[in-house]
Amino acid sequence: MNISNKIKNLWNAVSDVFFPLKCEGCDGFVESVGLCTECWNKIMWISDPKCSICGNPFELDIAEICGSCALQKPFFDKAVSVFHYDDYSKGMILRFKHMDSIYLCPQFARWMYRVGEKYVKEADLIIPVPIHFRKLLKRKYNQSELLAREIALLGGASYEPRILQKSKRTPQQEGLTRKRRQQNVIGSFGVAKDYVHLLAQKKVVLVDDVYTTGATVNECSRVLKKHGAAAVTVVTLAKVVLYWNR
Ligand SMILES: [Zn+2]
Ligand SMILES: [Zn+2]
């Protein structure tokens, strides 16, 4: 063993003692980057059968699309999500959003890439759902931008955060009804004039952290299509799941 390997091994041993790896879901210690077994088991992964448009899982394989999409077809063509948005995943996402747990990003992005791989590979542009610049100043980073950039890297696709802009501040969406959320976001996104030419006939993957009612991603998709996008696929980390056939 040469000197540099010895130093490396020594450093690894020292860092294991002083900076042990923590589970991304809880604060328990893990041997390698990722989740501990307990946290892994707590995640409600989204699987088939599900709505072929919004990706809402069905308990029974009885329909192609869900009641919501049947009632009003969204502006996006398809949405896929990694896991259910529940009390458990909420904690994980909040840490990523507000507590500067940026180290969670690569793992989240890998999961999102896995469910959206087909669309990312076909996409001309990977676009994050933007936040208003005042919010950005307060929060320091936009978690959707971090995810979108990482997903674009994984798929060798083009990351484009400048096209879509949050032009109007909207009140906090949390706790609002589906209808109020929809009304709230209408007209709050715009396309930057200097970049609008990039959208013509392009296939877009729109990235956000959570799909709640779909109001935000739907409004973004409407604006993107209005300015020429040919197709929009939404990829989110978590989704609030509706139980239609209960
Ligand atoms: Zn854990
Ligand atoms: Zn649906």
PDB file of C-alpha atoms and ligand atoms in Angstrom:
ATOM      1  CA  MET A   1       0.000   0.000   0.000  1.00  0.00           C
ATOM      2  CA  ASN A   2       1.467   3.335  -0.970  1.00  0.00           C
ATOM      3  CA  ILE A   3       1.478   6.428   1.198  1.00  0.00           C
ATOM      4  CA  SER A   4      -1.463   8.133  -0.485  1.00  0.00           C
ATOM      5  CA  ASN A   5      -3.682   5.063  -0.037  1.00  0.00           C
ATOM      6  CA  LYS A   6      -2.654   4.859   3.601  1.00  0.00           C
ATOM      7  CA  ILE A   7      -3.589   8.499   4.080  1.00  0.00           C
ATOM      8  CA  LYS A   8      -6.898   7.918   2.313  1.00  0.00           C
ATOM      9  CA  ASN A   9      -7.722   4.948   4.537  1.00  0.00           C
ATOM     10  CA  LEU A  10      -6.768   6.864   7.632  1.00  0.00           C
ATOM     11  CA  TRP A  11      -8.925   9.800   6.538  1.00  0.00           C
ATOM     12  CA  ASN A  12     -11.889   7.479   5.886  1.00  0.00           C
ATOM     13  CA  ALA A  13     -11.510   5.940   9.335  1.00  0.00           C
ATOM     14  CA  VAL A  14     -11.280   9.384  10.973  1.00  0.00           C
ATOM     15  CA  SER A  15     -14.241  10.797   9.040  1.00  0.00           C
ATOM     16  CA  ASP A  16     -16.371   7.763   9.945  1.00  0.00           C
ATOM     17  CA  VAL A  17     -15.835   8.652  13.580  1.00  0.00           C
ATOM     18  CA  PHE A  18     -16.245  12.405  13.294  1.00  0.00           C
ATOM     19  CA  PHE A  19     -18.696  12.654  10.383  1.00  0.00           C
ATOM     20  CA  PRO A  20     -20.690   9.408  10.370  1.00  0.00           C
ATOM     21  CA  LEU A  21     -23.194   9.054   7.524  1.00  0.00           C
ATOM     22  CA  LYS A  22     -26.756   9.769   8.463  1.00  0.00           C
ATOM     23  CA  CYS A  23     -29.898   8.261   7.003  1.00  0.00           C
ATOM     24  CA  GLU A  24     -31.638  10.617   4.601  1.00  0.00           C
ATOM     25  CA  GLY A  25     -35.016   9.922   6.162  1.00  0.00           C
ATOM     26  CA  CYS A  26     -34.245  10.033   9.876  1.00  0.00           C
ATOM     27  CA  ASP A  27     -31.091  10.895  11.754  1.00  0.00           C
ATOM     28  CA  GLY A  28     -30.026   7.325  12.316  1.00  0.00           C
ATOM     29  CA  PHE A  29     -26.562   6.238  11.256  1.00  0.00           C
ATOM     30  CA  VAL A  30     -26.089   4.273   8.031  1.00  0.00           C
ATOM     31  CA  GLU A  31     -23.100   2.563   6.447  1.00  0.00           C
ATOM     32  CA  SER A  32     -23.553   4.019   2.986  1.00  0.00           C
ATOM     33  CA  VAL A  33     -25.355   7.080   1.608  1.00  0.00           C
ATOM     34  CA  GLY A  34     -29.106   6.556   1.429  1.00  0.00           C
ATOM     35  CA  LEU A  35     -31.914   5.447   3.667  1.00  0.00           C
ATOM     36  CA  CYS A  36     -31.857   3.064   6.606  1.00  0.00           C
ATOM     37  CA  THR A  37     -33.980  -0.093   6.237  1.00  0.00           C
ATOM     38  CA  GLU A  38     -36.639   1.289   8.552  1.00  0.00           C
ATOM     39  CA  CYS A  39     -37.081   4.473   6.502  1.00  0.00           C
ATOM     40  CA  TRP A  40     -37.000   2.570   3.228  1.00  0.00           C
ATOM     41  CA  ASN A  41     -39.938   0.495   4.449  1.00  0.00           C
ATOM     42  CA  LYS A  42     -41.900   3.601   5.426  1.00  0.00           C
ATOM     43  CA  ILE A  43     -41.919   5.063   1.920  1.00  0.00           C
ATOM     44  CA  MET A  44     -45.122   4.499  -0.037  1.00  0.00           C
ATOM     45  CA  TRP A  45     -43.787   4.086  -3.552  1.00  0.00           C
ATOM     46  CA  ILE A  46     -46.231   4.785  -6.365  1.00  0.00           C
ATOM     47  CA  SER A  47     -46.814   1.782  -8.583  1.00  0.00           C
ATOM     48  CA  ASP A  48     -49.284   0.501 -11.190  1.00  0.00           C
ATOM     49  CA  PRO A  49     -52.184   0.534 -11.737  1.00  0.00           C
ATOM     50  CA  LYS A  50     -52.454   4.294 -12.060  1.00  0.00           C
ATOM     51  CA  CYS A  51     -54.082   7.032 -14.126  1.00  0.00           C
ATOM     52  CA  SER A  52     -52.308   7.249 -17.483  1.00  0.00           C
ATOM     53  CA  ILE A  53     -52.458  11.054 -17.366  1.00  0.00           C
ATOM     54  CA  CYS A  54     -51.921  12.358 -13.817  1.00  0.00           C
ATOM     55  CA  GLY A  55     -50.321   9.197 -12.401  1.00  0.00           C
ATOM     56  CA  ASN A  56     -52.712   8.895  -9.460  1.00  0.00           C
ATOM     57  CA  PRO A  57     -52.569   5.251  -8.352  1.00  0.00           C
ATOM     58  CA  PHE A  58     -55.733   3.150  -8.382  1.00  0.00           C
ATOM     59  CA  GLU A  59     -56.567   0.531  -5.816  1.00  0.00           C
ATOM     60  CA  LEU A  60     -58.177  -1.573  -8.532  1.00  0.00           C
ATOM     61  CA  ASP A  61     -57.171  -1.829 -12.160  1.00  0.00           C
ATOM     62  CA  ILE A  62     -60.498  -0.686 -13.566  1.00  0.00           C
ATOM     63  CA  ALA A  63     -59.864   2.478 -15.541  1.00  0.00           C
ATOM     64  CA  GLU A  64     -57.405   4.092 -17.886  1.00  0.00           C
ATOM     65  CA  ILE A  65     -57.758   7.579 -16.422  1.00  0.00           C
ATOM     66  CA  CYS A  66     -58.973   8.906 -13.078  1.00  0.00           C
ATOM     67  CA  GLY A  67     -62.154  10.844 -12.340  1.00  0.00           C
ATOM     68  CA  SER A  68     -60.351  14.157 -12.140  1.00  0.00           C
ATOM     69  CA  CYS A  69     -58.677  13.773 -15.555  1.00  0.00           C
ATOM     70  CA  ALA A  70     -61.938  12.499 -17.058  1.00  0.00           C
ATOM     71  CA  LEU A  71     -63.734  15.582 -15.768  1.00  0.00           C
ATOM     72  CA  GLN A  72     -61.134  18.039 -16.975  1.00  0.00           C
ATOM     73  CA  LYS A  73     -58.176  16.951 -19.060  1.00  0.00           C
ATOM     74  CA  PRO A  74     -55.031  18.658 -17.767  1.00  0.00           C
ATOM     75  CA  PHE A  75     -52.793  20.797 -19.999  1.00  0.00           C
ATOM     76  CA  PHE A  76     -49.841  18.470 -19.377  1.00  0.00           C
ATOM     77  CA  ASP A  77     -49.742  15.175 -21.258  1.00  0.00           C
ATOM     78  CA  LYS A  78     -48.557  13.006 -18.428  1.00  0.00           C
ATOM     79  CA  ALA A  79     -47.404  13.217 -14.823  1.00  0.00           C
ATOM     80  CA  VAL A  80     -45.292  10.710 -12.917  1.00  0.00           C
ATOM     81  CA  SER A  81     -44.276  10.765  -9.256  1.00  0.00           C
ATOM     82  CA  VAL A  82     -41.984   8.688  -7.090  1.00  0.00           C
ATOM     83  CA  PHE A  83     -43.877   8.286  -3.829  1.00  0.00           C
ATOM     84  CA  HIS A  84     -47.011   9.245  -1.917  1.00  0.00           C
ATOM     85  CA  TYR A  85     -46.950  12.589  -0.168  1.00  0.00           C
ATOM     86  CA  ASP A  86     -47.772  11.556   3.385  1.00  0.00           C
ATOM     87  CA  ASP A  87     -46.688  12.497   6.900  1.00  0.00           C
ATOM     88  CA  TYR A  88     -43.494  10.565   6.492  1.00  0.00           C
ATOM     89  CA  SER A  89     -42.346  11.862   3.105  1.00  0.00           C
ATOM     90  CA  LYS A  90     -43.502  15.361   4.053  1.00  0.00           C
ATOM     91  CA  GLY A  91     -40.817  15.459   6.738  1.00  0.00           C
ATOM     92  CA  MET A  92     -38.157  14.390   4.287  1.00  0.00           C
ATOM     93  CA  ILE A  93     -39.206  16.978   1.708  1.00  0.00           C
ATOM     94  CA  LEU A  94     -39.493  19.789   4.258  1.00  0.00           C
ATOM     95  CA  ARG A  95     -35.923  19.148   5.339  1.00  0.00           C
ATOM     96  CA  PHE A  96     -34.853  19.378   1.739  1.00  0.00           C
ATOM     97  CA  LYS A  97     -36.871  22.538   1.183  1.00  0.00           C
ATOM     98  CA  HIS A  98     -36.251  24.598   4.263  1.00  0.00           C
ATOM     99  CA  MET A  99     -33.399  23.209   6.259  1.00  0.00           C
ATOM    100  CA  ASP A 100     -30.709  23.292   3.627  1.00  0.00           C
ATOM    101  CA  SER A 101     -30.515  19.505   3.421  1.00  0.00           C
ATOM    102  CA  ILE A 102     -29.186  19.825  -0.107  1.00  0.00           C
ATOM    103  CA  TYR A 103     -27.372  16.499   0.226  1.00  0.00           C
ATOM    104  CA  LEU A 104     -30.771  14.818  -0.306  1.00  0.00           C
ATOM    105  CA  CYS A 105     -30.935  16.139  -3.861  1.00  0.00           C
ATOM    106  CA  PRO A 106     -28.915  13.506  -5.775  1.00  0.00           C
ATOM    107  CA  GLN A 107     -30.897  10.625  -4.265  1.00  0.00           C
ATOM    108  CA  PHE A 108     -34.249  12.312  -4.927  1.00  0.00           C
ATOM    109  CA  ALA A 109     -33.199  13.120  -8.486  1.00  0.00           C
ATOM    110  CA  ARG A 110     -32.136   9.516  -9.138  1.00  0.00           C
ATOM    111  CA  TRP A 111     -35.557   8.287  -8.039  1.00  0.00           C
ATOM    112  CA  MET A 112     -37.296  10.893 -10.191  1.00  0.00           C
ATOM    113  CA  TYR A 113     -35.112  10.007 -13.131  1.00  0.00           C
ATOM    114  CA  ARG A 114     -36.003   6.368 -12.703  1.00  0.00           C
ATOM    115  CA  VAL A 115     -39.768   7.004 -12.962  1.00  0.00           C
ATOM    116  CA  GLY A 116     -39.433   9.588 -15.722  1.00  0.00           C
ATOM    117  CA  GLU A 117     -36.470   8.177 -17.645  1.00  0.00           C
ATOM    118  CA  LYS A 118     -38.351   7.605 -20.899  1.00  0.00           C
ATOM    119  CA  TYR A 119     -39.599  11.207 -20.961  1.00  0.00           C
ATOM    120  CA  VAL A 120     -36.337  12.769 -19.848  1.00  0.00           C
ATOM    121  CA  LYS A 121     -34.445  10.964 -22.609  1.00  0.00           C
ATOM    122  CA  GLU A 122     -36.964  12.142 -25.218  1.00  0.00           C
ATOM    123  CA  ALA A 123     -37.125  15.710 -23.848  1.00  0.00           C
ATOM    124  CA  ASP A 124     -35.607  18.754 -25.505  1.00  0.00           C
ATOM    125  CA  LEU A 125     -35.791  20.785 -22.308  1.00  0.00           C
ATOM    126  CA  ILE A 126     -35.900  20.085 -18.567  1.00  0.00           C
ATOM    127  CA  ILE A 127     -37.641  23.009 -16.874  1.00  0.00           C
ATOM    128  CA  PRO A 128     -38.133  23.503 -13.119  1.00  0.00           C
ATOM    129  CA  VAL A 129     -41.279  25.050 -11.634  1.00  0.00           C
ATOM    130  CA  PRO A 130     -39.971  28.482 -10.661  1.00  0.00           C
ATOM    131  CA  ILE A 131     -40.521  30.379  -7.432  1.00  0.00           C
ATOM    132  CA  HIS A 132     -40.891  34.143  -7.131  1.00  0.00           C
ATOM    133  CA  PHE A 133     -37.532  35.918  -6.740  1.00  0.00           C
ATOM    134  CA  ARG A 134     -38.571  37.358  -3.357  1.00  0.00           C
ATOM    135  CA  LYS A 135     -39.207  33.864  -2.098  1.00  0.00           C
ATOM    136  CA  LEU A 136     -35.885  32.806  -3.570  1.00  0.00           C
ATOM    137  CA  LEU A 137     -34.111  35.535  -1.615  1.00  0.00           C
ATOM    138  CA  LYS A 138     -35.692  34.295   1.577  1.00  0.00           C
ATOM    139  CA  ARG A 139     -35.193  30.613   0.932  1.00  0.00           C
ATOM    140  CA  LYS A 140     -31.799  30.848  -0.776  1.00  0.00           C
ATOM    141  CA  TYR A 141     -32.530  28.090  -3.289  1.00  0.00           C
ATOM    142  CA  ASN A 142     -35.362  26.636  -5.330  1.00  0.00           C
ATOM    143  CA  GLN A 143     -35.513  22.918  -4.624  1.00  0.00           C
ATOM    144  CA  SER A 144     -37.170  22.242  -7.994  1.00  0.00           C
ATOM    145  CA  GLU A 145     -34.233  23.860  -9.798  1.00  0.00           C
ATOM    146  CA  LEU A 146     -31.771  21.638  -7.963  1.00  0.00           C
ATOM    147  CA  LEU A 147     -33.782  18.542  -8.850  1.00  0.00           C
ATOM    148  CA  ALA A 148     -34.279  19.550 -12.483  1.00  0.00           C
ATOM    149  CA  ARG A 149     -30.581  20.246 -12.978  1.00  0.00           C
ATOM    150  CA  GLU A 150     -29.631  16.896 -11.526  1.00  0.00           C
ATOM    151  CA  ILE A 151     -32.259  15.026 -13.586  1.00  0.00           C
ATOM    152  CA  ALA A 152     -31.046  16.751 -16.770  1.00  0.00           C
ATOM    153  CA  LEU A 153     -27.488  15.639 -15.985  1.00  0.00           C
ATOM    154  CA  LEU A 154     -28.586  12.043 -15.432  1.00  0.00           C
ATOM    155  CA  GLY A 155     -30.435  11.943 -18.763  1.00  0.00           C
ATOM    156  CA  GLY A 156     -27.996  14.038 -20.774  1.00  0.00           C
ATOM    157  CA  ALA A 157     -30.853  16.478 -21.430  1.00  0.00           C
ATOM    158  CA  SER A 158     -30.825  20.246 -21.660  1.00  0.00           C
ATOM    159  CA  TYR A 159     -31.580  22.088 -18.408  1.00  0.00           C
ATOM    160  CA  GLU A 160     -33.377  25.407 -18.942  1.00  0.00           C
ATOM    161  CA  PRO A 161     -34.349  27.402 -15.843  1.00  0.00           C
ATOM    162  CA  ARG A 162     -34.760  30.775 -17.573  1.00  0.00           C
ATOM    163  CA  ILE A 163     -37.803  30.204 -19.786  1.00  0.00           C
ATOM    164  CA  LEU A 164     -40.530  29.807 -17.206  1.00  0.00           C
ATOM    165  CA  GLN A 165     -40.881  32.540 -14.606  1.00  0.00           C
ATOM    166  CA  LYS A 166     -43.028  33.144 -11.573  1.00  0.00           C
ATOM    167  CA  SER A 167     -44.229  36.612 -12.431  1.00  0.00           C
ATOM    168  CA  LYS A 168     -46.752  37.107  -9.662  1.00  0.00           C
ATOM    169  CA  ARG A 169     -46.545  36.211  -6.009  1.00  0.00           C
ATOM    170  CA  THR A 170     -49.375  33.957  -4.901  1.00  0.00           C
ATOM    171  CA  PRO A 171     -50.675  33.405  -1.389  1.00  0.00           C
ATOM    172  CA  GLN A 172     -49.541  30.250   0.391  1.00  0.00           C
ATOM    173  CA  GLN A 173     -51.288  27.284  -1.260  1.00  0.00           C
ATOM    174  CA  GLU A 174     -51.235  25.133   1.842  1.00  0.00           C
ATOM    175  CA  GLY A 175     -54.635  24.478   3.363  1.00  0.00           C
ATOM    176  CA  LEU A 176     -56.567  25.814   0.373  1.00  0.00           C
ATOM    177  CA  THR A 177     -59.217  23.874  -1.511  1.00  0.00           C
ATOM    178  CA  ARG A 178     -58.575  22.458  -4.948  1.00  0.00           C
ATOM    179  CA  LYS A 179     -60.647  25.185  -6.578  1.00  0.00           C
ATOM    180  CA  ARG A 180     -58.962  28.013  -4.646  1.00  0.00           C
ATOM    181  CA  ARG A 181     -55.535  26.661  -5.579  1.00  0.00           C
ATOM    182  CA  GLN A 182     -56.469  26.654  -9.229  1.00  0.00           C
ATOM    183  CA  GLN A 183     -57.796  30.217  -9.072  1.00  0.00           C
ATOM    184  CA  ASN A 184     -54.726  31.313  -7.155  1.00  0.00           C
ATOM    185  CA  VAL A 185     -52.151  30.251  -9.710  1.00  0.00           C
ATOM    186  CA  ILE A 186     -53.895  31.405 -12.879  1.00  0.00           C
ATOM    187  CA  GLY A 187     -51.792  34.104 -14.507  1.00  0.00           C
ATOM    188  CA  SER A 188     -48.959  33.810 -12.001  1.00  0.00           C
ATOM    189  CA  PHE A 189     -46.447  32.245 -14.418  1.00  0.00           C
ATOM    190  CA  GLY A 190     -44.991  33.706 -17.563  1.00  0.00           C
ATOM    191  CA  VAL A 191     -42.457  32.948 -20.255  1.00  0.00           C
ATOM    192  CA  ALA A 192     -39.377  35.163 -20.577  1.00  0.00           C
ATOM    193  CA  LYS A 193     -39.493  36.993 -23.920  1.00  0.00           C
ATOM    194  CA  ASP A 194     -35.810  36.422 -24.645  1.00  0.00           C
ATOM    195  CA  TYR A 195     -36.196  32.664 -24.364  1.00  0.00           C
ATOM    196  CA  VAL A 196     -39.612  32.078 -25.869  1.00  0.00           C
ATOM    197  CA  HIS A 197     -38.071  31.019 -29.210  1.00  0.00           C
ATOM    198  CA  LEU A 198     -36.507  28.027 -27.438  1.00  0.00           C
ATOM    199  CA  LEU A 199     -39.946  26.529 -26.780  1.00  0.00           C
ATOM    200  CA  ALA A 200     -41.332  26.087 -30.284  1.00  0.00           C
ATOM    201  CA  GLN A 201     -42.293  22.458 -30.922  1.00  0.00           C
ATOM    202  CA  LYS A 202     -40.195  21.294 -27.986  1.00  0.00           C
ATOM    203  CA  LYS A 203     -40.843  18.358 -25.700  1.00  0.00           C
ATOM    204  CA  VAL A 204     -40.608  19.553 -22.129  1.00  0.00           C
ATOM    205  CA  VAL A 205     -40.164  17.770 -18.813  1.00  0.00           C
ATOM    206  CA  LEU A 206     -41.443  19.993 -16.025  1.00  0.00           C
ATOM    207  CA  VAL A 207     -39.952  19.280 -12.602  1.00  0.00           C
ATOM    208  CA  ASP A 208     -41.437  20.029  -9.171  1.00  0.00           C
ATOM    209  CA  ASP A 209     -41.072  18.547  -5.711  1.00  0.00           C
ATOM    210  CA  VAL A 210     -44.716  17.896  -4.815  1.00  0.00           C
ATOM    211  CA  TYR A 211     -47.855  17.386  -6.894  1.00  0.00           C
ATOM    212  CA  THR A 212     -50.634  18.476  -4.547  1.00  0.00           C
ATOM    213  CA  THR A 213     -53.758  19.182  -6.616  1.00  0.00           C
ATOM    214  CA  GLY A 214     -51.792  19.629  -9.823  1.00  0.00           C
ATOM    215  CA  ALA A 215     -52.907  23.280 -10.059  1.00  0.00           C
ATOM    216  CA  THR A 216     -49.364  24.660 -10.246  1.00  0.00           C
ATOM    217  CA  VAL A 217     -47.943  22.215 -12.794  1.00  0.00           C
ATOM    218  CA  ASN A 218     -51.132  22.482 -14.828  1.00  0.00           C
ATOM    219  CA  GLU A 219     -50.889  26.262 -15.021  1.00  0.00           C
ATOM    220  CA  CYS A 220     -47.188  26.030 -15.930  1.00  0.00           C
ATOM    221  CA  SER A 221     -48.067  23.509 -18.651  1.00  0.00           C
ATOM    222  CA  ARG A 222     -50.791  25.790 -20.010  1.00  0.00           C
ATOM    223  CA  VAL A 223     -48.300  28.661 -20.288  1.00  0.00           C
ATOM    224  CA  LEU A 224     -45.595  26.465 -21.862  1.00  0.00           C
ATOM    225  CA  LYS A 225     -48.002  25.104 -24.467  1.00  0.00           C
ATOM    226  CA  LYS A 226     -49.455  28.530 -25.169  1.00  0.00           C
ATOM    227  CA  HIS A 227     -45.924  29.592 -26.091  1.00  0.00           C
ATOM    228  CA  GLY A 228     -45.301  26.695 -28.404  1.00  0.00           C
ATOM    229  CA  ALA A 229     -44.262  23.627 -26.379  1.00  0.00           C
ATOM    230  CA  ALA A 230     -45.360  20.463 -28.186  1.00  0.00           C
ATOM    231  CA  ALA A 231     -45.603  18.193 -25.128  1.00  0.00           C
ATOM    232  CA  VAL A 232     -45.217  18.523 -21.370  1.00  0.00           C
ATOM    233  CA  THR A 233     -44.486  15.663 -18.985  1.00  0.00           C
ATOM    234  CA  VAL A 234     -44.498  16.478 -15.291  1.00  0.00           C
ATOM    235  CA  VAL A 235     -42.053  14.677 -13.004  1.00  0.00           C
ATOM    236  CA  THR A 236     -42.482  15.186  -9.267  1.00  0.00           C
ATOM    237  CA  LEU A 237     -40.931  13.570  -6.258  1.00  0.00           C
ATOM    238  CA  ALA A 238     -44.146  13.140  -4.282  1.00  0.00           C
ATOM    239  CA  LYS A 239     -47.844  13.151  -5.032  1.00  0.00           C
ATOM    240  CA  VAL A 240     -50.888  13.701  -2.866  1.00  0.00           C
ATOM    241  CA  VAL A 241     -52.827  10.574  -3.740  1.00  0.00           C
ATOM    242  CA  LEU A 242     -56.589  10.715  -4.177  1.00  0.00           C
ATOM    243  CA  TYR A 243     -58.616   7.584  -3.532  1.00  0.00           C
ATOM    244  CA  TRP A 244     -61.295   7.549  -6.207  1.00  0.00           C
ATOM    245  CA  ASN A 245     -62.571   4.065  -5.770  1.00  0.00           C
ATOM    246  CA  ARG A 246     -63.008   4.082  -2.039  1.00  0.00           C
TER     247      ARG A 246
HETATM  248 ZN    ZN B   1     -33.807   6.286   8.592  1.00  0.00          ZN
HETATM  249 ZN    ZN B   2     -55.712  11.368 -13.573  1.00  0.00          ZN
END
